Amino acid sequence: MTTPRTAPRLIATDLDGTLLCSGGTVTGRTAAALAAAEAAGVQVVFVTGRPPRWMKQVSPHIGGHGVAICSNGGAVVDVRRGELLESFPLDAETALAVVGRLREKLPGTAFAFEYPAGFAREPGYEVRMWGQDENHPIGPAEELLGTGGAVRGLFKLLAKHPDLDPDKLLGEAREAAGHLAEITRSAPIPLLEISAPGVTKASTLARWCAGRGIDRSEVVAFGDMPNDLEMLAWAGTAYAVANAHPQVLAAVPLHTVSNEQDGVAAVLEQLLGLPGR
């Protein structure tokens, strides 16, 4: 593992599988490294596929600005205040076009929707993670996205298949509808994450940095899954954690130890001259 010669102005890190350890928790070592970075004047921005509603548990560790980039760039939120600052939605017409093409190409696919008011899903979309006990609208995509439907300002369209290999699912989905929207994945199951054309973690992070006079050369980024690739390619310095997807490990020259070994913290300690472990 190597590090830049000078400290960056901004740290951009993915959460699940990168900064967080099993169970989605922040270790004491990682919390201390994040706090030290902020104290040294280095901004820390969480850049995640998570929707805003899944950010409460990491809010104590967010920087002084309180802002995170969520839904793979689809939303910029003030985590502490629960306020949506900016969004880049996928319009309903395009979303329905994507749904139609994926249904045709990949029978059995079910869809769900992340938007400012919360979450909605089709009946065939099984909810297994956080929020499975929450009340939310359920119905066909055409009803939820149509005139008078519950979904407005769609951050992210989710597409789940019952049994395809996740990487095969991604490849086939991009072939069918990649010209209509950004299609990626971050979960170990066959689940796609779909955003408006041109909206990625990288695009929204670049916008955030430009608004604060931060050049990409002053950014260090961390990630582990295909939805991180654009961000890792954009940042001046990028690290893949050791547990990253093989495609990410191949694309990113710099590697750190796994999320379970506090890989992000290990790099921050070197950058800031902190005692490591």
PDB file of C-alpha atoms in Angstrom:
ATOM      1  CA  MET A   1       0.000   0.000   0.000  1.00  0.00           C
ATOM      2  CA  THR A   2       1.317   3.429  -0.976  1.00  0.00           C
ATOM      3  CA  THR A   3      -0.077   6.863  -0.185  1.00  0.00           C
ATOM      4  CA  PRO A   4       0.114  10.347  -1.711  1.00  0.00           C
ATOM      5  CA  ARG A   5       3.005  12.514  -0.563  1.00  0.00           C
ATOM      6  CA  THR A   6       0.715  15.274   0.655  1.00  0.00           C
ATOM      7  CA  ALA A   7      -2.588  15.136   2.492  1.00  0.00           C
ATOM      8  CA  PRO A   8      -5.662  15.536   0.267  1.00  0.00           C
ATOM      9  CA  ARG A   9      -8.332  18.182   0.661  1.00  0.00           C
ATOM     10  CA  LEU A  10     -11.147  15.668   0.465  1.00  0.00           C
ATOM     11  CA  ILE A  11     -11.718  11.997   1.251  1.00  0.00           C
ATOM     12  CA  ALA A  12     -14.560  10.374  -0.688  1.00  0.00           C
ATOM     13  CA  THR A  13     -15.479   6.965   0.624  1.00  0.00           C
ATOM     14  CA  ASP A  14     -18.071   4.346  -0.109  1.00  0.00           C
ATOM     15  CA  LEU A  15     -19.753   2.852   2.954  1.00  0.00           C
ATOM     16  CA  ASP A  16     -20.879  -0.777   2.745  1.00  0.00           C
ATOM     17  CA  GLY A  17     -18.001  -3.127   2.059  1.00  0.00           C
ATOM     18  CA  THR A  18     -15.495  -0.271   2.173  1.00  0.00           C
ATOM     19  CA  LEU A  19     -15.661   1.964   5.260  1.00  0.00           C
ATOM     20  CA  LEU A  20     -18.098  -0.136   7.263  1.00  0.00           C
ATOM     21  CA  CYS A  21     -17.392  -3.572   8.657  1.00  0.00           C
ATOM     22  CA  SER A  22     -19.840  -6.463   8.904  1.00  0.00           C
ATOM     23  CA  GLY A  23     -23.233  -5.413  10.127  1.00  0.00           C
ATOM     24  CA  GLY A  24     -22.767  -1.908   8.737  1.00  0.00           C
ATOM     25  CA  THR A  25     -20.935  -0.564  11.767  1.00  0.00           C
ATOM     26  CA  VAL A  26     -18.075   1.913  12.165  1.00  0.00           C
ATOM     27  CA  THR A  27     -15.191   0.597  14.284  1.00  0.00           C
ATOM     28  CA  GLY A  28     -13.501   2.740  16.904  1.00  0.00           C
ATOM     29  CA  ARG A  29     -10.347   2.897  14.808  1.00  0.00           C
ATOM     30  CA  THR A  30     -12.212   4.097  11.730  1.00  0.00           C
ATOM     31  CA  ALA A  31     -14.228   6.643  13.717  1.00  0.00           C
ATOM     32  CA  ALA A  32     -11.008   8.053  15.180  1.00  0.00           C
ATOM     33  CA  ALA A  33      -9.386   8.299  11.735  1.00  0.00           C
ATOM     34  CA  LEU A  34     -12.394  10.127  10.284  1.00  0.00           C
ATOM     35  CA  ALA A  35     -12.420  12.560  13.190  1.00  0.00           C
ATOM     36  CA  ALA A  36      -8.683  13.177  12.818  1.00  0.00           C
ATOM     37  CA  ALA A  37      -9.090  13.909   9.117  1.00  0.00           C
ATOM     38  CA  GLU A  38     -11.781  16.493   9.785  1.00  0.00           C
ATOM     39  CA  ALA A  39      -9.687  18.032  12.570  1.00  0.00           C
ATOM     40  CA  ALA A  40      -6.810  18.370  10.110  1.00  0.00           C
ATOM     41  CA  GLY A  41      -9.024  20.260   7.662  1.00  0.00           C
ATOM     42  CA  VAL A  42      -9.631  17.334   5.297  1.00  0.00           C
ATOM     43  CA  GLN A  43     -13.272  17.050   4.281  1.00  0.00           C
ATOM     44  CA  VAL A  44     -14.778  13.573   4.442  1.00  0.00           C
ATOM     45  CA  VAL A  45     -17.741  12.864   2.169  1.00  0.00           C
ATOM     46  CA  PHE A  46     -19.634   9.585   2.220  1.00  0.00           C
ATOM     47  CA  VAL A  47     -20.502   8.612  -1.357  1.00  0.00           C
ATOM     48  CA  THR A  48     -22.846   5.668  -1.231  1.00  0.00           C
ATOM     49  CA  GLY A  49     -25.454   3.647  -3.033  1.00  0.00           C
ATOM     50  CA  ARG A  50     -27.568   3.807   0.112  1.00  0.00           C
ATOM     51  CA  PRO A  51     -30.730   5.899  -0.013  1.00  0.00           C
ATOM     52  CA  PRO A  52     -30.981   8.866   2.373  1.00  0.00           C
ATOM     53  CA  ARG A  53     -33.256   6.877   4.706  1.00  0.00           C
ATOM     54  CA  TRP A  54     -30.405   4.445   5.463  1.00  0.00           C
ATOM     55  CA  MET A  55     -27.946   7.106   6.642  1.00  0.00           C
ATOM     56  CA  LYS A  56     -29.023   7.613  10.251  1.00  0.00           C
ATOM     57  CA  GLN A  57     -26.654   5.031  11.704  1.00  0.00           C
ATOM     58  CA  VAL A  58     -23.565   6.722  10.201  1.00  0.00           C
ATOM     59  CA  SER A  59     -24.607  10.314  10.935  1.00  0.00           C
ATOM     60  CA  PRO A  60     -22.380  10.607  14.054  1.00  0.00           C
ATOM     61  CA  HIS A  61     -19.326  10.022  11.863  1.00  0.00           C
ATOM     62  CA  ILE A  62     -20.073  12.402   9.028  1.00  0.00           C
ATOM     63  CA  GLY A  63     -17.947  15.518   8.713  1.00  0.00           C
ATOM     64  CA  GLY A  64     -18.663  18.982   9.964  1.00  0.00           C
ATOM     65  CA  HIS A  65     -20.570  19.764   6.769  1.00  0.00           C
ATOM     66  CA  GLY A  66     -23.025  16.949   7.513  1.00  0.00           C
ATOM     67  CA  VAL A  67     -23.499  16.155   3.826  1.00  0.00           C
ATOM     68  CA  ALA A  68     -23.485  12.796   2.039  1.00  0.00           C
ATOM     69  CA  ILE A  69     -23.938  11.804  -1.596  1.00  0.00           C
ATOM     70  CA  CYS A  70     -26.531   9.025  -1.673  1.00  0.00           C
ATOM     71  CA  SER A  71     -28.242   6.732  -4.173  1.00  0.00           C
ATOM     72  CA  ASN A  72     -25.151   6.509  -6.407  1.00  0.00           C
ATOM     73  CA  GLY A  73     -25.164  10.258  -6.974  1.00  0.00           C
ATOM     74  CA  GLY A  74     -28.918  10.661  -7.278  1.00  0.00           C
ATOM     75  CA  ALA A  75     -29.260  12.677  -4.070  1.00  0.00           C
ATOM     76  CA  VAL A  76     -27.178  15.053  -1.959  1.00  0.00           C
ATOM     77  CA  VAL A  77     -28.453  15.156   1.607  1.00  0.00           C
ATOM     78  CA  ASP A  78     -27.758  16.911   4.879  1.00  0.00           C
ATOM     79  CA  VAL A  79     -27.748  13.765   6.985  1.00  0.00           C
ATOM     80  CA  ARG A  80     -28.116  15.399  10.390  1.00  0.00           C
ATOM     81  CA  ARG A  81     -30.996  17.628   9.362  1.00  0.00           C
ATOM     82  CA  GLY A  82     -32.629  15.044   7.147  1.00  0.00           C
ATOM     83  CA  GLU A  83     -32.773  17.586   4.336  1.00  0.00           C
ATOM     84  CA  LEU A  84     -32.518  16.900   0.619  1.00  0.00           C
ATOM     85  CA  LEU A  85     -30.141  19.511  -0.790  1.00  0.00           C
ATOM     86  CA  GLU A  86     -30.007  18.457  -4.420  1.00  0.00           C
ATOM     87  CA  SER A  87     -31.225  15.592  -6.583  1.00  0.00           C
ATOM     88  CA  PHE A  88     -30.770  14.257 -10.097  1.00  0.00           C
ATOM     89  CA  PRO A  89     -33.886  12.187 -10.736  1.00  0.00           C
ATOM     90  CA  LEU A  90     -34.647   9.587 -13.351  1.00  0.00           C
ATOM     91  CA  ASP A  91     -37.809  10.729 -15.116  1.00  0.00           C
ATOM     92  CA  ALA A  92     -40.823   8.445 -15.071  1.00  0.00           C
ATOM     93  CA  GLU A  93     -40.987   7.975 -18.828  1.00  0.00           C
ATOM     94  CA  THR A  94     -37.383   6.800 -19.001  1.00  0.00           C
ATOM     95  CA  ALA A  95     -37.793   4.622 -15.930  1.00  0.00           C
ATOM     96  CA  LEU A  96     -40.774   2.863 -17.495  1.00  0.00           C
ATOM     97  CA  ALA A  97     -38.831   2.375 -20.721  1.00  0.00           C
ATOM     98  CA  VAL A  98     -36.047   0.710 -18.739  1.00  0.00           C
ATOM     99  CA  VAL A  99     -38.576  -1.449 -16.878  1.00  0.00           C
ATOM    100  CA  GLY A 100     -40.079  -2.589 -20.176  1.00  0.00           C
ATOM    101  CA  ARG A 101     -36.752  -3.514 -21.729  1.00  0.00           C
ATOM    102  CA  LEU A 102     -35.555  -5.391 -18.650  1.00  0.00           C
ATOM    103  CA  ARG A 103     -38.814  -7.306 -18.342  1.00  0.00           C
ATOM    104  CA  GLU A 104     -38.452  -8.389 -21.946  1.00  0.00           C
ATOM    105  CA  LYS A 105     -34.758  -9.284 -21.698  1.00  0.00           C
ATOM    106  CA  LEU A 106     -34.790 -10.670 -18.165  1.00  0.00           C
ATOM    107  CA  PRO A 107     -38.150 -12.280 -17.311  1.00  0.00           C
ATOM    108  CA  GLY A 108     -38.843 -12.524 -13.604  1.00  0.00           C
ATOM    109  CA  THR A 109     -37.238  -9.186 -12.772  1.00  0.00           C
ATOM    110  CA  ALA A 110     -39.115  -7.138 -10.160  1.00  0.00           C
ATOM    111  CA  PHE A 111     -38.657  -3.444  -9.476  1.00  0.00           C
ATOM    112  CA  ALA A 112     -38.471  -1.027  -6.555  1.00  0.00           C
ATOM    113  CA  PHE A 113     -38.132   2.735  -6.288  1.00  0.00           C
ATOM    114  CA  GLU A 114     -36.158   5.119  -4.062  1.00  0.00           C
ATOM    115  CA  TYR A 115     -37.517   8.674  -4.030  1.00  0.00           C
ATOM    116  CA  PRO A 116     -37.689  11.679  -1.646  1.00  0.00           C
ATOM    117  CA  ALA A 117     -40.784  10.459   0.193  1.00  0.00           C
ATOM    118  CA  GLY A 118     -39.329   6.992   0.773  1.00  0.00           C
ATOM    119  CA  PHE A 119     -39.543   3.610  -0.909  1.00  0.00           C
ATOM    120  CA  ALA A 120     -42.047   1.765  -3.101  1.00  0.00           C
ATOM    121  CA  ARG A 121     -41.965  -1.626  -4.783  1.00  0.00           C
ATOM    122  CA  GLU A 122     -43.710  -4.092  -6.994  1.00  0.00           C
ATOM    123  CA  PRO A 123     -45.373  -7.076  -5.251  1.00  0.00           C
ATOM    124  CA  GLY A 124     -42.685  -9.451  -6.553  1.00  0.00           C
ATOM    125  CA  TYR A 125     -39.814  -7.402  -5.131  1.00  0.00           C
ATOM    126  CA  GLU A 126     -38.868  -9.046  -1.842  1.00  0.00           C
ATOM    127  CA  VAL A 127     -37.485  -6.742   0.852  1.00  0.00           C
ATOM    128  CA  ARG A 128     -34.793  -8.338   3.001  1.00  0.00           C
ATOM    129  CA  MET A 129     -32.700  -5.500   4.414  1.00  0.00           C
ATOM    130  CA  TRP A 130     -33.385  -2.464   6.574  1.00  0.00           C
ATOM    131  CA  GLY A 131     -36.885  -1.118   6.277  1.00  0.00           C
ATOM    132  CA  GLN A 132     -38.569  -4.459   5.627  1.00  0.00           C
ATOM    133  CA  ASP A 133     -41.120  -3.658   8.330  1.00  0.00           C
ATOM    134  CA  GLU A 134     -41.828  -0.139   7.071  1.00  0.00           C
ATOM    135  CA  ASN A 135     -45.101   0.670   5.387  1.00  0.00           C
ATOM    136  CA  HIS A 136     -44.619   1.649   1.763  1.00  0.00           C
ATOM    137  CA  PRO A 137     -46.608   1.759  -1.484  1.00  0.00           C
ATOM    138  CA  ILE A 138     -46.835  -1.531  -3.373  1.00  0.00           C
ATOM    139  CA  GLY A 139     -48.020  -1.927  -6.945  1.00  0.00           C
ATOM    140  CA  PRO A 140     -46.914  -2.371 -10.546  1.00  0.00           C
ATOM    141  CA  ALA A 141     -44.308   0.035 -11.880  1.00  0.00           C
ATOM    142  CA  GLU A 142     -46.801   1.565 -14.285  1.00  0.00           C
ATOM    143  CA  GLU A 143     -49.101   2.476 -11.407  1.00  0.00           C
ATOM    144  CA  LEU A 144     -46.410   3.749  -9.045  1.00  0.00           C
ATOM    145  CA  LEU A 145     -44.690   5.877 -11.711  1.00  0.00           C
ATOM    146  CA  GLY A 146     -47.792   6.959 -13.590  1.00  0.00           C
ATOM    147  CA  THR A 147     -49.907  10.076 -13.213  1.00  0.00           C
ATOM    148  CA  GLY A 148     -51.104  10.213  -9.626  1.00  0.00           C
ATOM    149  CA  GLY A 149     -48.692   7.477  -8.567  1.00  0.00           C
ATOM    150  CA  ALA A 150     -46.720   7.575  -5.335  1.00  0.00           C
ATOM    151  CA  VAL A 151     -43.246   7.879  -6.855  1.00  0.00           C
ATOM    152  CA  ARG A 152     -42.036  11.394  -7.645  1.00  0.00           C
ATOM    153  CA  GLY A 153     -38.425  12.479  -8.103  1.00  0.00           C
ATOM    154  CA  LEU A 154     -37.012   8.962  -8.507  1.00  0.00           C
ATOM    155  CA  PHE A 155     -33.449   8.808  -7.110  1.00  0.00           C
ATOM    156  CA  LYS A 156     -32.845   5.213  -8.066  1.00  0.00           C
ATOM    157  CA  LEU A 157     -34.654   2.382  -9.791  1.00  0.00           C
ATOM    158  CA  LEU A 158     -33.885  -1.072  -8.354  1.00  0.00           C
ATOM    159  CA  ALA A 159     -34.241  -4.262 -10.394  1.00  0.00           C
ATOM    160  CA  LYS A 160     -33.997  -7.659  -8.721  1.00  0.00           C
ATOM    161  CA  HIS A 161     -33.813 -11.010 -10.484  1.00  0.00           C
ATOM    162  CA  PRO A 162     -34.525 -14.273  -8.656  1.00  0.00           C
ATOM    163  CA  ASP A 163     -31.514 -16.303  -9.706  1.00  0.00           C
ATOM    164  CA  LEU A 164     -29.143 -14.888 -12.342  1.00  0.00           C
ATOM    165  CA  ASP A 165     -25.454 -14.441 -11.574  1.00  0.00           C
ATOM    166  CA  PRO A 166     -25.097 -10.775 -10.510  1.00  0.00           C
ATOM    167  CA  ASP A 167     -22.392  -9.940 -13.052  1.00  0.00           C
ATOM    168  CA  LYS A 168     -24.281 -11.679 -15.851  1.00  0.00           C
ATOM    169  CA  LEU A 169     -27.399  -9.750 -14.862  1.00  0.00           C
ATOM    170  CA  LEU A 170     -25.498  -6.474 -15.062  1.00  0.00           C
ATOM    171  CA  GLY A 171     -24.058  -7.273 -18.475  1.00  0.00           C
ATOM    172  CA  GLU A 172     -27.395  -8.281 -19.956  1.00  0.00           C
ATOM    173  CA  ALA A 173     -29.190  -5.295 -18.443  1.00  0.00           C
ATOM    174  CA  ARG A 174     -26.650  -2.882 -19.874  1.00  0.00           C
ATOM    175  CA  GLU A 175     -27.040  -4.511 -23.264  1.00  0.00           C
ATOM    176  CA  ALA A 176     -30.808  -4.103 -23.095  1.00  0.00           C
ATOM    177  CA  ALA A 177     -31.138  -0.651 -21.530  1.00  0.00           C
ATOM    178  CA  GLY A 178     -27.703   0.863 -20.953  1.00  0.00           C
ATOM    179  CA  HIS A 179     -28.404   3.518 -23.587  1.00  0.00           C
ATOM    180  CA  LEU A 180     -31.337   4.787 -21.512  1.00  0.00           C
ATOM    181  CA  ALA A 181     -29.830   5.065 -18.023  1.00  0.00           C
ATOM    182  CA  GLU A 182     -26.833   4.342 -15.817  1.00  0.00           C
ATOM    183  CA  ILE A 183     -26.970   0.700 -14.701  1.00  0.00           C
ATOM    184  CA  THR A 184     -24.653  -0.704 -12.040  1.00  0.00           C
ATOM    185  CA  ARG A 185     -24.564  -2.996  -9.022  1.00  0.00           C
ATOM    186  CA  SER A 186     -23.139  -3.104  -5.508  1.00  0.00           C
ATOM    187  CA  ALA A 187     -24.851  -6.006  -3.761  1.00  0.00           C
ATOM    188  CA  PRO A 188     -23.754  -9.666  -3.650  1.00  0.00           C
ATOM    189  CA  ILE A 189     -27.202 -10.683  -4.929  1.00  0.00           C
ATOM    190  CA  PRO A 190     -28.673 -10.190  -8.439  1.00  0.00           C
ATOM    191  CA  LEU A 191     -29.784  -6.608  -7.823  1.00  0.00           C
ATOM    192  CA  LEU A 192     -29.298  -3.694 -10.214  1.00  0.00           C
ATOM    193  CA  GLU A 193     -29.166  -0.007  -9.334  1.00  0.00           C
ATOM    194  CA  ILE A 194     -30.334   2.345 -12.077  1.00  0.00           C
ATOM    195  CA  SER A 195     -29.905   6.129 -12.234  1.00  0.00           C
ATOM    196  CA  ALA A 196     -30.600   8.905 -14.688  1.00  0.00           C
ATOM    197  CA  PRO A 197     -28.266   9.132 -17.707  1.00  0.00           C
ATOM    198  CA  GLY A 198     -24.911  10.588 -16.677  1.00  0.00           C
ATOM    199  CA  VAL A 199     -25.667  10.363 -12.947  1.00  0.00           C
ATOM    200  CA  THR A 200     -23.014   8.409 -11.056  1.00  0.00           C
ATOM    201  CA  LYS A 201     -21.095   8.752  -7.830  1.00  0.00           C
ATOM    202  CA  ALA A 202     -18.388  10.482  -9.871  1.00  0.00           C
ATOM    203  CA  SER A 203     -20.659  13.060 -11.503  1.00  0.00           C
ATOM    204  CA  THR A 204     -22.193  14.266  -8.255  1.00  0.00           C
ATOM    205  CA  LEU A 205     -18.889  14.176  -6.376  1.00  0.00           C
ATOM    206  CA  ALA A 206     -17.286  16.238  -9.147  1.00  0.00           C
ATOM    207  CA  ARG A 207     -20.110  18.765  -8.859  1.00  0.00           C
ATOM    208  CA  TRP A 208     -19.677  18.917  -5.070  1.00  0.00           C
ATOM    209  CA  CYS A 209     -15.929  19.464  -5.380  1.00  0.00           C
ATOM    210  CA  ALA A 210     -16.248  22.084  -8.128  1.00  0.00           C
ATOM    211  CA  GLY A 211     -18.559  24.113  -5.927  1.00  0.00           C
ATOM    212  CA  ARG A 212     -15.855  24.239  -3.262  1.00  0.00           C
ATOM    213  CA  GLY A 213     -12.839  24.814  -5.474  1.00  0.00           C
ATOM    214  CA  ILE A 214     -11.465  21.316  -4.926  1.00  0.00           C
ATOM    215  CA  ASP A 215      -9.619  19.799  -7.867  1.00  0.00           C
ATOM    216  CA  ARG A 216      -9.860  16.083  -8.569  1.00  0.00           C
ATOM    217  CA  SER A 217      -6.117  15.826  -7.918  1.00  0.00           C
ATOM    218  CA  GLU A 218      -6.855  16.784  -4.296  1.00  0.00           C
ATOM    219  CA  VAL A 219      -9.333  13.931  -3.789  1.00  0.00           C
ATOM    220  CA  VAL A 220      -8.602  10.467  -2.393  1.00  0.00           C
ATOM    221  CA  ALA A 221     -11.399   7.943  -2.966  1.00  0.00           C
ATOM    222  CA  PHE A 222     -12.153   4.459  -1.643  1.00  0.00           C
ATOM    223  CA  GLY A 223     -14.471   1.769  -2.972  1.00  0.00           C
ATOM    224  CA  ASP A 224     -15.172  -1.908  -3.476  1.00  0.00           C
ATOM    225  CA  MET A 225     -17.885  -2.540  -6.079  1.00  0.00           C
ATOM    226  CA  PRO A 226     -18.759  -1.747  -9.706  1.00  0.00           C
ATOM    227  CA  ASN A 227     -20.859   1.258  -8.660  1.00  0.00           C
ATOM    228  CA  ASP A 228     -17.613   2.818  -7.354  1.00  0.00           C
ATOM    229  CA  LEU A 229     -15.635   2.497 -10.577  1.00  0.00           C
ATOM    230  CA  GLU A 230     -16.449   5.912 -12.056  1.00  0.00           C
ATOM    231  CA  MET A 231     -15.619   7.651  -8.776  1.00  0.00           C
ATOM    232  CA  LEU A 232     -12.355   5.755  -8.400  1.00  0.00           C
ATOM    233  CA  ALA A 233     -11.375   6.638 -11.977  1.00  0.00           C
ATOM    234  CA  TRP A 234     -12.238  10.317 -11.445  1.00  0.00           C
ATOM    235  CA  ALA A 235     -10.373  10.874  -8.170  1.00  0.00           C
ATOM    236  CA  GLY A 236      -6.740  11.921  -8.239  1.00  0.00           C
ATOM    237  CA  THR A 237      -5.876   9.011  -5.958  1.00  0.00           C
ATOM    238  CA  ALA A 238      -8.015   5.924  -5.487  1.00  0.00           C
ATOM    239  CA  TYR A 239      -7.878   2.786  -3.376  1.00  0.00           C
ATOM    240  CA  ALA A 240      -9.677  -0.514  -3.621  1.00  0.00           C
ATOM    241  CA  VAL A 241     -10.107  -2.421  -0.373  1.00  0.00           C
ATOM    242  CA  ALA A 242      -8.758  -5.970  -0.422  1.00  0.00           C
ATOM    243  CA  ASN A 243     -12.248  -7.480  -0.381  1.00  0.00           C
ATOM    244  CA  ALA A 244     -13.309  -5.532  -3.497  1.00  0.00           C
ATOM    245  CA  HIS A 245     -14.941  -7.025  -6.564  1.00  0.00           C
ATOM    246  CA  PRO A 246     -12.313  -8.481  -8.951  1.00  0.00           C
ATOM    247  CA  GLN A 247     -13.184  -5.860 -11.566  1.00  0.00           C
ATOM    248  CA  VAL A 248     -12.429  -3.089  -9.073  1.00  0.00           C
ATOM    249  CA  LEU A 249      -9.183  -4.681  -7.925  1.00  0.00           C
ATOM    250  CA  ALA A 250      -8.079  -4.944 -11.560  1.00  0.00           C
ATOM    251  CA  ALA A 251      -9.024  -1.355 -12.398  1.00  0.00           C
ATOM    252  CA  VAL A 252      -7.509   0.385  -9.367  1.00  0.00           C
ATOM    253  CA  PRO A 253      -3.717   0.146  -8.906  1.00  0.00           C
ATOM    254  CA  LEU A 254      -3.659   1.118  -5.221  1.00  0.00           C
ATOM    255  CA  HIS A 255      -5.047  -1.372  -2.708  1.00  0.00           C
ATOM    256  CA  THR A 256      -5.493  -1.260   1.040  1.00  0.00           C
ATOM    257  CA  VAL A 257      -6.486  -3.975   3.494  1.00  0.00           C
ATOM    258  CA  SER A 258     -10.096  -5.111   3.756  1.00  0.00           C
ATOM    259  CA  ASN A 259     -12.999  -3.290   5.334  1.00  0.00           C
ATOM    260  CA  GLU A 260     -12.873  -5.773   8.207  1.00  0.00           C
ATOM    261  CA  GLN A 261      -9.280  -4.670   8.830  1.00  0.00           C
ATOM    262  CA  ASP A 262     -10.128  -0.937   8.706  1.00  0.00           C
ATOM    263  CA  GLY A 263      -8.662  -0.426   5.246  1.00  0.00           C
ATOM    264  CA  VAL A 264      -9.791   3.199   4.917  1.00  0.00           C
ATOM    265  CA  ALA A 265      -8.490   4.045   8.376  1.00  0.00           C
ATOM    266  CA  ALA A 266      -5.118   2.463   7.561  1.00  0.00           C
ATOM    267  CA  VAL A 267      -4.644   4.858   4.645  1.00  0.00           C
ATOM    268  CA  LEU A 268      -5.903   7.890   6.573  1.00  0.00           C
ATOM    269  CA  GLU A 269      -3.466   7.154   9.388  1.00  0.00           C
ATOM    270  CA  GLN A 270      -0.591   7.236   6.905  1.00  0.00           C
ATOM    271  CA  LEU A 271      -1.867  10.372   5.199  1.00  0.00           C
ATOM    272  CA  LEU A 272      -2.214  12.211   8.483  1.00  0.00           C
ATOM    273  CA  GLY A 273       0.875  10.802  10.206  1.00  0.00           C
ATOM    274  CA  LEU A 274      -1.190   9.070  12.869  1.00  0.00           C
ATOM    275  CA  PRO A 275      -0.014   6.003  14.773  1.00  0.00           C
ATOM    276  CA  GLY A 276      -1.280   2.904  12.989  1.00  0.00           C
ATOM    277  CA  ARG A 277      -2.040  -0.579  14.227  1.00  0.00           C
TER     278      ARG A 277
END
